PDB file of C-alpha atoms in Angstrom:
ATOM      1  CA  MET H  31     -28.538  32.317  13.097  1.00  0.00           C
ATOM      2  CA  ASN H  32     -28.475  29.690  15.721  1.00  0.00           C
ATOM      3  CA  THR H  33     -27.462  26.199  14.794  1.00  0.00           C
ATOM      4  CA  LYS H  34     -30.724  24.704  14.358  1.00  0.00           C
ATOM      5  CA  ASP H  35     -31.983  27.395  12.325  1.00  0.00           C
ATOM      6  CA  ALA H  36     -28.776  26.989  10.137  1.00  0.00           C
ATOM      7  CA  TYR H  37     -29.387  23.266  10.218  1.00  0.00           C
ATOM      8  CA  LYS H  38     -33.315  23.478   9.084  1.00  0.00           C
ATOM      9  CA  GLN H  39     -32.136  25.796   6.213  1.00  0.00           C
ATOM     10  CA  LYS H  40     -29.520  23.376   4.770  1.00  0.00           C
ATOM     11  CA  ILE H  41     -32.152  20.663   4.676  1.00  0.00           C
ATOM     12  CA  GLU H  42     -34.634  22.915   3.076  1.00  0.00           C
ATOM     13  CA  SER H  43     -32.529  23.801   0.682  1.00  0.00           C
ATOM     14  CA  GLU H  44     -31.577  20.184   0.036  1.00  0.00           C
ATOM     15  CA  LEU H  45     -35.322  19.621  -0.061  1.00  0.00           C
ATOM     16  CA  GLU H  46     -35.484  22.570  -2.830  1.00  0.00           C
ATOM     17  CA  LEU H  47     -33.006  20.571  -5.076  1.00  0.00           C
ATOM     18  CA  VAL H  48     -34.920  17.148  -4.459  1.00  0.00           C
ATOM     19  CA  GLN H  49     -38.017  18.736  -5.729  1.00  0.00           C
ATOM     20  CA  GLY H  50     -36.118  19.691  -9.040  1.00  0.00           C
ATOM     21  CA  GLU H  51     -35.242  16.137  -9.351  1.00  0.00           C
ATOM     22  CA  LEU H  52     -38.718  14.634  -8.773  1.00  0.00           C
ATOM     23  CA  GLU H  53     -39.759  17.279 -11.521  1.00  0.00           C
ATOM     24  CA  VAL H  54     -37.426  15.859 -13.776  1.00  0.00           C
ATOM     25  CA  LEU H  55     -38.288  12.332 -12.902  1.00  0.00           C
ATOM     26  CA  LYS H  56     -42.172  13.086 -13.672  1.00  0.00           C
ATOM     27  CA  SER H  57     -41.398  14.740 -16.800  1.00  0.00           C
ATOM     28  CA  LYS H  58     -39.383  11.593 -17.931  1.00  0.00           C
ATOM     29  CA  ALA H  59     -41.992   9.623 -16.833  1.00  0.00           C
ATOM     30  CA  LYS H  60     -44.376  11.013 -18.952  1.00  0.00           C
ATOM     31  CA  ASN H  61     -42.417   9.992 -22.135  1.00  0.00           C
ATOM     32  CA  ALA H  62     -41.681   7.110 -21.361  1.00  0.00           C
ATOM     33  CA  THR H  63     -43.063   3.467 -22.378  1.00  0.00           C
ATOM     34  CA  ALA H  64     -45.826   2.257 -20.360  1.00  0.00           C
ATOM     35  CA  ASP H  65     -43.546  -0.376 -18.407  1.00  0.00           C
ATOM     36  CA  MET H  66     -40.928   2.488 -17.960  1.00  0.00           C
ATOM     37  CA  GLN H  67     -44.033   4.656 -16.398  1.00  0.00           C
ATOM     38  CA  ILE H  68     -44.907   2.145 -14.123  1.00  0.00           C
ATOM     39  CA  SER H  69     -41.187   1.768 -13.008  1.00  0.00           C
ATOM     40  CA  TYR H  70     -40.784   5.757 -12.509  1.00  0.00           C
ATOM     41  CA  ASN H  71     -44.235   6.156 -10.863  1.00  0.00           C
ATOM     42  CA  LYS H  72     -42.838   3.549  -8.026  1.00  0.00           C
ATOM     43  CA  GLU H  73     -39.719   5.676  -7.536  1.00  0.00           C
ATOM     44  CA  ILE H  74     -41.962   8.934  -7.705  1.00  0.00           C
ATOM     45  CA  GLU H  75     -44.030   7.936  -4.944  1.00  0.00           C
ATOM     46  CA  THR H  76     -41.500   6.881  -2.978  1.00  0.00           C
ATOM     47  CA  ILE H  77     -39.648   9.811  -3.171  1.00  0.00           C
ATOM     48  CA  GLU H  78     -42.505  11.865  -2.550  1.00  0.00           C
ATOM     49  CA  LYS H  79     -43.022   9.377   0.696  1.00  0.00           C
ATOM     50  CA  ASN H  80     -39.508  10.421   1.687  1.00  0.00           C
ATOM     51  CA  TYR H  81     -40.115  13.920   0.948  1.00  0.00           C
ATOM     52  CA  SER H  82     -43.031  14.059   3.364  1.00  0.00           C
ATOM     53  CA  ILE H  83     -41.402  12.681   6.212  1.00  0.00           C
ATOM     54  CA  VAL H  84     -38.444  14.863   5.896  1.00  0.00           C
ATOM     55  CA  GLN H  85     -40.550  17.722   5.455  1.00  0.00           C
ATOM     56  CA  SER H  86     -42.495  16.546   8.889  1.00  0.00           C
ATOM     57  CA  LYS H  87     -39.773  16.388  10.779  1.00  0.00           C
ATOM     58  CA  LEU H  88     -38.697  19.855   9.700  1.00  0.00           C
ATOM     59  CA  ARG H  89     -41.598  21.156  11.137  1.00  0.00           C
ATOM     60  CA  GLU H  90     -41.342  19.305  14.203  1.00  0.00           C
ATOM     61  CA  LEU H  91     -37.910  20.869  14.754  1.00  0.00           C
ATOM     62  CA  SER H  92     -39.241  24.265  14.137  1.00  0.00           C
ATOM     63  CA  GLY H  93     -41.164  23.507  17.968  1.00  0.00           C
ATOM     64  CA  VAL H  94     -38.620  22.369  20.005  1.00  0.00           C
ATOM     65  CA  GLY H  95     -36.022  24.324  21.655  1.00  0.00           C
ATOM     66  CA  GLU H  96     -32.141  25.137  20.890  1.00  0.00           C
ATOM     67  CA  GLY H  97     -31.092  22.879  23.773  1.00  0.00           C
ATOM     68  CA  ALA H  98     -33.354  20.035  22.584  1.00  0.00           C
ATOM     69  CA  TRP H  99     -33.278  19.959  18.894  1.00  0.00           C
ATOM     70  CA  GLU H 100     -30.471  17.407  18.485  1.00  0.00           C
ATOM     71  CA  HIS H 101     -32.317  14.264  19.414  1.00  0.00           C
ATOM     72  CA  LEU H 102     -34.355  15.205  16.034  1.00  0.00           C
ATOM     73  CA  LYS H 103     -31.356  15.856  14.004  1.00  0.00           C
ATOM     74  CA  THR H 104     -30.359  11.971  14.018  1.00  0.00           C
ATOM     75  CA  ASP H 105     -34.038  11.394  12.841  1.00  0.00           C
ATOM     76  CA  ILE H 106     -34.021  14.170  10.112  1.00  0.00           C
ATOM     77  CA  GLU H 107     -30.738  12.819   9.124  1.00  0.00           C
ATOM     78  CA  ASN H 108     -31.813   9.011   8.721  1.00  0.00           C
ATOM     79  CA  SER H 109     -35.249  10.409   6.911  1.00  0.00           C
ATOM     80  CA  TRP H 110     -32.393  12.634   4.705  1.00  0.00           C
ATOM     81  CA  ASP H 111     -30.530   9.727   4.070  1.00  0.00           C
ATOM     82  CA  SER H 112     -33.438   7.491   2.456  1.00  0.00           C
ATOM     83  CA  LEU H 113     -34.922  10.186   0.614  1.00  0.00           C
ATOM     84  CA  SER H 114     -31.203  11.619  -1.014  1.00  0.00           C
ATOM     85  CA  ALA H 115     -30.488   7.605  -1.946  1.00  0.00           C
ATOM     86  CA  TYR H 116     -33.817   7.831  -3.673  1.00  0.00           C
ATOM     87  CA  ALA H 117     -33.669  10.885  -5.618  1.00  0.00           C
ATOM     88  CA  LYS H 118     -30.130  10.329  -6.962  1.00  0.00           C
ATOM     89  CA  LYS H 119     -31.029   6.871  -8.777  1.00  0.00           C
ATOM     90  CA  THR H 120     -30.696   7.174 -12.561  1.00  0.00           C
ATOM     91  CA  PRO H 121     -33.717   6.299 -14.544  1.00  0.00           C
ATOM     92  CA  ASP H 122     -31.385   3.669 -16.026  1.00  0.00           C
ATOM     93  CA  ASN H 123     -31.417   1.935 -12.271  1.00  0.00           C
ATOM     94  CA  ILE H 124     -35.297   2.009 -11.882  1.00  0.00           C
ATOM     95  CA  SER H 125     -36.454  -1.504 -12.031  1.00  0.00           C
TER      96      SER H 125
END
């Protein structure tokens, strides 16, 4: 396995974890008060948007050669950092 494929596999694994966290948030939103549901739904929307961005960048990564992928790595990492920050928020910090 080359470096690009290993990197892609790593990000895909991390995305699976985020998907699990997202499902937990959605479940908590269903059981929350109306005001908290609004906060949860905003958080969920932001996570889903950032999740889609990372997925899109990974698809783009698949189309470039081993020597040309490094420039995409920074974009993916920046997008991943944003997604990860939102996904790791605790429900108590949602406002």
